[in-house]
Amino acid sequence: MTHNAVRPDGGFGIYVHWPFCKAKCPYCDFNSHVRHQPVDQKEFAKALVKELAHQHSYSSSYVVDAVFFGGGTPSLMSGETVSYIIENIKKLWTVSDTVEINLEANPTSVESQNFKDYADAGVNRVSLGVQSLRDDDLTFLGRQHSAREALEALGVARDNFTRVSADMIYTRPSQSLDDWRSELKELLAYDLDHLSLYQLTIEPLFEINNEICEQAGLSRYEVSNHAKPGAQCRHNLIYWNYGFYAGVGPGAHARLMDDMKHVSLVSEKNPEDWKDKVTRDGHGTVIREDLNARQIADEFLLMGLRLESGIDILRYQKLSGYVLDSSTLKGLNDQGFIRYDEAQNRVRVTGKGLPVLNRIIEEISFH
Ligand SMILES: C[S@@+](CC[C@H](N)C(=O)[O-])C[C@H]1O[C@@H](n2cnc3c(N)ncnc32)[C@H](O)[C@@H]1O
Ligand code: SF4
């Protein structure tokens, strides 16, 4: 715990990775593992806290705006494990009074029994992996829950947390525009304040998300994310706004400052090797990179231009030392790919530009 804690530009968050799942979904390329023996949660929690203490040395002066338990399947953690980790974060850092503590949950009935314990531990938001409200598609996606179970889990989540988000996967094979429209409307009838809509493949279904979510009061604030006013995911906003974050657990990434340099840390991916390494060395870092100005510039654009609010050009210059060429920006503005607000020094990508975001970034960074 540090006095005179500061809030860096873009904020500071902590990501905690729980790498285990009951079954591996065939489409998933997250660092997730199935174990047929019970996982020793106490041992893993101890290692997570050890790695947190290590990353605290790079971020001790920051106020924590958000904590995100991601996976894998964090809803396989016991309430006790979650509570132990949150308590230790509070011992190490100054935590904002308005901190968002999010946990990703799979919507099976067994896991929703833990929700009250998570709320008691301090979790105040859950993001539920609903993925689909069609049983056939859930089977196709290899999910362990039915649509009814997912809706029941949503109900339990709403009873325990003020903020609830659902993850959905669309552009599923054979899904028509009308199927997706009615499925999305069905889900929004549950009065969610946030939705993350991910594409399995790229298709035109993307276009209708905004129209339907807007009708329910959720605006798109990032390529795949829609929220009611004030209900944006604060942890993910830290990534997109190019803030700093600690990241602990197998395969987790962190972005911190060391000796006035931006550093990127990546931990060992295999859960047991990660645990042994943290126990031995005090951290699981296997890759440490000092980022150069070009990398910072590219990442800042790649993250920030996903946001509806876009980027602050002056911050880009301050962070990277590069200057964006205003005639290139004006050209892209005139073609309708971006909106360039010269007075406010902001650039944002339009609906026409989003599908070609990478091309736009190339254009504006190499002129
Ligand atoms: C880390 S995952 C996990 C959360 C939780 N384990 C679950 O499956 O519900 C976060 C989200 O990423 C999305 N996702 C994972 N793999 C994807 C893929 N290949 N294509 C699109 N979305 C994907 C899913 O919507 C998922 O809920
Ligand atoms: S449960 Fe979630 S994290 Fe685990 S394999 Fe499935 S999508 Fe990936």
XYZ file of C-alpha atoms and ligand atoms in Angstrom:
402
model
C 0.000 0.000 0.000
C 1.485 3.334 -1.063
C 0.498 6.823 0.018
C 0.282 9.603 -2.587
C -0.710 7.034 -5.187
C -1.193 8.346 -8.736
C -3.444 7.490 -11.634
C -1.358 7.140 -14.821
C -2.750 8.352 -18.184
C -5.121 5.653 -19.399
C -5.448 4.163 -15.883
C -4.010 1.074 -14.171
C -5.565 -2.380 -13.993
C -4.629 -5.859 -12.836
C -5.306 -8.982 -14.879
C -5.375 -12.357 -13.092
C -5.412 -15.444 -15.315
C -7.062 -18.704 -14.206
C -6.003 -21.210 -16.879
C -8.303 -24.173 -16.204
C -11.528 -25.253 -17.930
C -13.816 -28.259 -17.594
C -13.532 -28.966 -21.314
C -11.702 -27.344 -24.190
C -14.022 -25.593 -26.669
C -12.822 -26.368 -30.193
C -12.793 -22.716 -31.321
C -10.836 -21.374 -28.340
C -7.222 -20.285 -28.601
C -6.942 -18.749 -25.143
C -4.399 -20.261 -22.735
C -6.839 -22.775 -21.258
C -6.140 -26.305 -19.998
C -8.182 -29.276 -18.837
C -6.924 -31.261 -15.819
C -8.341 -34.630 -14.842
C -6.962 -34.351 -11.302
C -8.304 -31.682 -8.936
C -6.290 -28.453 -9.159
C -4.600 -27.376 -5.914
C -6.198 -23.925 -5.726
C -4.242 -22.885 -2.622
C -0.921 -23.504 -4.360
C -1.971 -21.601 -7.469
C -3.382 -18.725 -5.419
C -0.111 -18.472 -3.477
C 1.845 -18.301 -6.745
C -0.537 -15.662 -8.164
C 0.004 -13.499 -5.090
C 3.763 -13.973 -5.336
C 3.719 -12.814 -8.946
C 1.494 -9.866 -7.965
C 4.084 -8.832 -5.369
C 6.777 -9.002 -8.050
C 4.829 -6.827 -10.503
C 3.973 -4.440 -7.685
C 7.645 -3.437 -7.747
C 7.016 -1.946 -11.233
C 3.738 -0.254 -10.338
C 3.736 0.488 -6.616
C 2.697 4.121 -7.022
C -0.431 3.445 -9.096
C -4.038 3.429 -7.954
C -5.884 0.295 -9.082
C -8.923 1.213 -11.226
C -9.861 -2.309 -12.257
C -9.150 -5.971 -11.566
C -10.082 -8.630 -14.116
C -10.200 -12.365 -13.406
C -9.988 -13.931 -16.881
C -9.353 -17.342 -18.270
C -9.702 -20.127 -18.837
C -12.636 -20.354 -16.508
C -12.261 -18.209 -13.378
C -15.691 -19.355 -12.164
C -14.008 -22.665 -11.322
C -12.172 -20.806 -8.532
C -13.633 -21.069 -5.053
C -14.889 -17.928 -3.329
C -12.044 -18.397 -0.859
C -9.408 -18.320 -3.626
C -10.908 -15.174 -5.169
C -11.145 -13.497 -1.767
C -7.511 -14.341 -0.920
C -6.290 -12.749 -4.163
C -8.412 -9.593 -3.761
C -7.293 -9.150 -0.149
C -3.662 -9.369 -1.213
C -4.151 -6.856 -4.035
C -5.561 -4.474 -1.413
C -2.562 -5.067 0.836
C -0.136 -4.302 -1.992
C -1.724 -1.357 -3.825
C -3.997 1.586 -3.148
C -7.319 0.537 -4.657
C -9.774 3.143 -5.988
C -13.086 3.472 -4.079
C -14.837 2.909 -7.391
C -12.720 -0.075 -8.471
C -14.317 -2.473 -10.956
C -13.608 -6.116 -10.047
C -14.757 -8.341 -12.885
C -14.806 -12.119 -13.111
C -15.417 -14.152 -16.281
C -17.906 -16.922 -15.583
C -19.170 -19.888 -17.533
C -22.949 -20.153 -17.212
C -23.396 -23.627 -15.766
C -25.594 -24.158 -12.737
C -22.693 -25.469 -10.648
C -20.665 -22.351 -11.233
C -23.472 -19.870 -10.574
C -23.645 -21.312 -7.047
C -20.345 -19.501 -6.416
C -21.672 -16.065 -7.394
C -22.692 -15.000 -3.902
C -19.245 -15.915 -2.543
C -17.593 -13.857 -5.290
C -19.791 -10.871 -4.447
C -18.850 -11.266 -0.757
C -15.182 -11.342 -1.793
C -15.573 -7.954 -3.548
C -16.335 -8.904 -7.157
C -18.817 -6.327 -8.506
C -19.164 -7.303 -12.171
C -19.363 -10.590 -14.044
C -19.029 -11.296 -17.722
C -20.910 -14.465 -18.566
C -19.891 -16.623 -21.525
C -23.413 -17.205 -22.851
C -22.179 -17.496 -26.485
C -25.574 -18.513 -27.903
C -29.216 -18.971 -26.929
C -29.657 -21.881 -29.361
C -28.985 -25.368 -27.974
C -27.878 -26.738 -31.348
C -25.308 -24.010 -31.685
C -24.113 -24.479 -28.105
C -23.498 -28.126 -28.944
C -21.727 -27.106 -32.143
C -19.515 -24.735 -30.102
C -18.728 -27.579 -27.668
C -20.262 -25.770 -24.699
C -21.058 -27.501 -21.391
C -24.346 -25.647 -20.790
C -27.787 -25.313 -22.380
C -29.481 -22.040 -23.321
C -31.836 -22.423 -20.352
C -28.936 -22.864 -17.961
C -27.274 -19.768 -19.407
C -30.404 -17.692 -18.853
C -30.738 -19.026 -15.307
C -27.105 -18.111 -14.644
C -27.854 -14.607 -15.967
C -30.665 -14.366 -13.422
C -28.380 -15.440 -10.551
C -25.743 -12.987 -11.769
C -28.272 -10.134 -11.799
C -29.280 -11.015 -8.213
C -25.682 -10.776 -7.022
C -23.992 -8.066 -9.120
C -25.027 -4.591 -10.167
C -23.099 -4.922 -13.423
C -23.508 -7.924 -15.705
C -22.168 -8.454 -19.213
C -22.674 -11.331 -21.636
C -20.232 -12.642 -24.253
C -21.796 -13.918 -27.451
C -20.258 -15.572 -30.498
C -22.031 -14.866 -33.772
C -21.463 -15.437 -37.492
C -21.896 -19.113 -36.709
C -22.219 -21.413 -39.733
C -25.765 -21.373 -41.132
C -26.814 -18.465 -38.890
C -28.991 -16.061 -40.863
C -29.399 -12.360 -40.306
C -32.895 -12.916 -38.951
C -31.796 -15.694 -36.565
C -29.148 -13.451 -35.071
C -31.506 -10.474 -34.873
C -34.065 -12.394 -32.826
C -31.452 -14.092 -30.636
C -29.860 -10.769 -29.774
C -33.248 -9.233 -28.979
C -34.093 -12.185 -26.725
C -30.884 -11.652 -24.804
C -31.385 -7.895 -24.467
C -34.782 -8.540 -22.887
C -32.755 -9.554 -19.804
C -31.822 -5.891 -19.294
C -28.045 -6.289 -19.566
C -25.903 -3.182 -19.355
C -23.044 -4.557 -21.469
C -22.515 -6.983 -24.340
C -19.364 -8.318 -26.005
C -20.166 -9.659 -29.474
C -17.415 -11.703 -31.077
C -17.335 -12.996 -34.618
C -16.464 -16.607 -35.308
C -15.845 -15.603 -38.918
C -16.125 -12.266 -40.686
C -19.577 -11.674 -42.128
C -22.154 -8.878 -42.575
C -24.016 -9.774 -39.369
C -21.726 -7.181 -37.712
C -23.851 -4.401 -39.215
C -27.034 -5.195 -37.292
C -25.432 -5.293 -33.828
C -25.410 -1.547 -33.479
C -28.992 -1.131 -34.670
C -30.402 -3.683 -32.204
C -28.227 -2.773 -29.226
C -28.974 0.939 -29.718
C -32.702 0.175 -29.463
C -32.002 -1.365 -26.044
C -29.926 1.667 -24.973
C -26.480 0.076 -25.467
C -24.114 2.001 -27.747
C -21.085 0.554 -29.455
C -18.013 1.961 -27.711
C -15.482 -0.489 -29.154
C -15.473 -2.748 -32.221
C -17.071 -5.711 -30.372
C -18.470 -4.058 -27.242
C -21.755 -2.314 -26.498
C -22.804 -0.704 -23.218
C -25.351 1.485 -21.507
C -23.987 4.909 -20.478
C -21.341 4.439 -17.764
C -21.410 0.638 -18.090
C -18.295 0.233 -20.265
C -15.829 -2.394 -19.034
C -13.275 -0.315 -17.164
C -10.578 -2.939 -17.244
C -10.685 -3.317 -21.015
C -10.834 0.480 -21.406
C -7.415 0.568 -19.742
C -6.059 -1.651 -22.557
C -7.693 0.369 -25.315
C -6.676 3.700 -23.741
C -3.111 2.425 -23.478
C -2.914 2.543 -19.701
C -0.700 0.271 -17.583
C -1.592 -3.141 -16.230
C -0.094 -5.895 -14.159
C -0.844 -9.383 -15.503
C -0.347 -12.508 -13.403
C -0.915 -16.201 -13.998
C 0.096 -18.618 -16.774
C 0.525 -16.842 -20.123
C -0.544 -13.461 -18.725
C 0.764 -10.238 -20.266
C 1.681 -7.086 -18.347
C 2.525 -3.586 -19.495
C 4.413 -1.573 -16.881
C 7.151 1.032 -16.414
C 10.698 0.246 -15.337
C 13.455 2.797 -15.168
C 11.406 5.262 -17.281
C 10.890 2.634 -20.002
C 7.691 0.905 -21.116
C 8.170 -2.808 -20.529
C 6.112 -5.751 -21.710
C 6.186 -8.936 -19.604
C 4.818 -12.330 -20.628
C 4.586 -15.257 -18.214
C 5.212 -18.966 -18.847
C 2.120 -20.541 -20.440
C 2.026 -24.034 -18.993
C 0.202 -23.825 -15.629
C 2.364 -26.221 -13.627
C 5.657 -24.925 -15.109
C 4.457 -21.382 -14.366
C 3.687 -22.304 -10.737
C 7.109 -23.979 -10.281
C 8.871 -20.996 -11.814
C 7.055 -18.470 -9.607
C 7.794 -20.561 -6.520
C 11.467 -20.736 -7.495
C 12.110 -17.263 -8.982
C 9.329 -15.120 -7.501
C 7.828 -14.464 -10.941
C 6.733 -16.353 -14.050
C 8.159 -13.937 -16.650
C 9.721 -15.696 -19.640
C 9.739 -12.748 -22.062
C 10.633 -9.205 -21.090
C 10.817 -6.582 -23.765
C 11.654 -2.894 -23.486
C 9.350 -1.260 -26.007
C 10.793 1.202 -28.478
C 9.020 4.311 -29.761
C 7.807 2.579 -32.951
C 6.208 -0.289 -30.984
C 4.537 2.116 -28.562
C 3.223 4.198 -31.468
C 1.785 1.173 -33.313
C 0.195 -0.361 -30.233
C -1.312 2.940 -29.183
C -3.036 3.248 -32.584
C -4.061 -0.415 -32.726
C -5.727 -0.252 -29.327
C -7.104 3.303 -29.363
C -8.625 3.232 -32.825
C -10.843 0.313 -31.792
C -12.659 2.765 -29.529
C -15.620 4.802 -30.719
C -14.046 7.819 -28.964
C -10.788 7.289 -30.892
C -7.367 8.650 -29.954
C -5.854 11.836 -28.614
C -3.203 12.870 -31.146
C -1.209 14.872 -28.592
C -0.926 11.843 -26.328
C 0.317 9.795 -29.302
C 3.028 12.386 -29.859
C 3.945 12.548 -26.189
C 4.166 8.760 -25.845
C 6.027 7.964 -29.055
C 7.711 11.153 -30.198
C 6.143 10.683 -33.661
C 3.822 13.163 -35.339
C 0.783 12.128 -37.384
C 0.693 13.774 -40.783
C -2.350 16.032 -40.975
C -2.711 15.875 -44.763
C -2.934 12.047 -44.605
C -5.538 12.387 -41.859
C -7.512 14.912 -43.906
C -7.388 12.602 -46.951
C -8.758 9.633 -44.984
C -11.350 11.927 -43.429
C -12.520 13.071 -46.873
C -12.820 9.457 -48.028
C -15.018 8.734 -44.986
C -12.686 6.210 -43.277
C -11.946 8.359 -40.250
C -13.226 11.472 -38.528
C -10.405 13.916 -37.907
C -11.281 16.633 -35.424
C -8.481 19.170 -35.774
C -9.739 21.477 -33.045
C -9.903 18.689 -30.448
C -6.844 16.827 -31.787
C -8.768 13.583 -32.037
C -9.067 10.870 -34.652
C -11.660 8.129 -34.712
C -12.453 5.407 -37.212
C -15.897 5.408 -38.857
C -18.167 2.426 -39.598
C -16.750 2.440 -43.124
C -13.196 2.366 -41.765
C -13.557 -0.344 -39.109
C -13.360 -3.340 -41.471
C -10.063 -1.947 -42.842
C -8.637 -0.743 -39.531
C -5.200 -2.314 -40.053
C -4.827 -0.670 -43.449
C -5.750 2.720 -41.952
C -3.128 2.295 -39.241
C -0.499 1.557 -41.888
C -1.524 4.634 -43.856
C -1.359 7.011 -40.941
C 1.798 5.669 -39.354
C 4.026 5.603 -42.406
C 3.448 9.059 -43.825
C -11.418 -16.084 -22.258
S -12.900 -16.470 -23.060
C -13.669 -17.142 -21.746
C -14.674 -17.084 -20.822
C -15.269 -18.384 -20.355
N -14.310 -19.400 -20.176
C -16.292 -18.878 -21.344
O -15.931 -19.630 -22.241
O -17.442 -18.487 -21.185
C -13.668 -14.919 -23.378
C -14.598 -14.899 -24.550
O -13.921 -14.938 -25.772
C -14.799 -15.379 -26.802
N -14.074 -16.276 -27.701
C -13.218 -17.240 -27.359
N -12.722 -17.841 -28.482
C -13.284 -17.239 -29.551
C -13.213 -17.399 -30.989
N -12.414 -18.295 -31.550
N -13.953 -16.595 -31.775
C -14.737 -15.672 -31.221
N -14.851 -15.476 -29.901
C -14.145 -16.236 -29.057
C -15.970 -16.040 -26.106
O -17.132 -15.273 -26.287
C -15.552 -16.053 -24.645
O -16.624 -15.901 -23.780
S -14.554 -22.560 -21.498
Fe -13.934 -20.524 -22.275
S -11.705 -20.395 -21.964
Fe -12.327 -22.547 -21.685
S -11.940 -23.486 -23.653
Fe -14.091 -22.790 -23.651
S -14.046 -20.666 -24.494
Fe -11.948 -21.237 -23.959
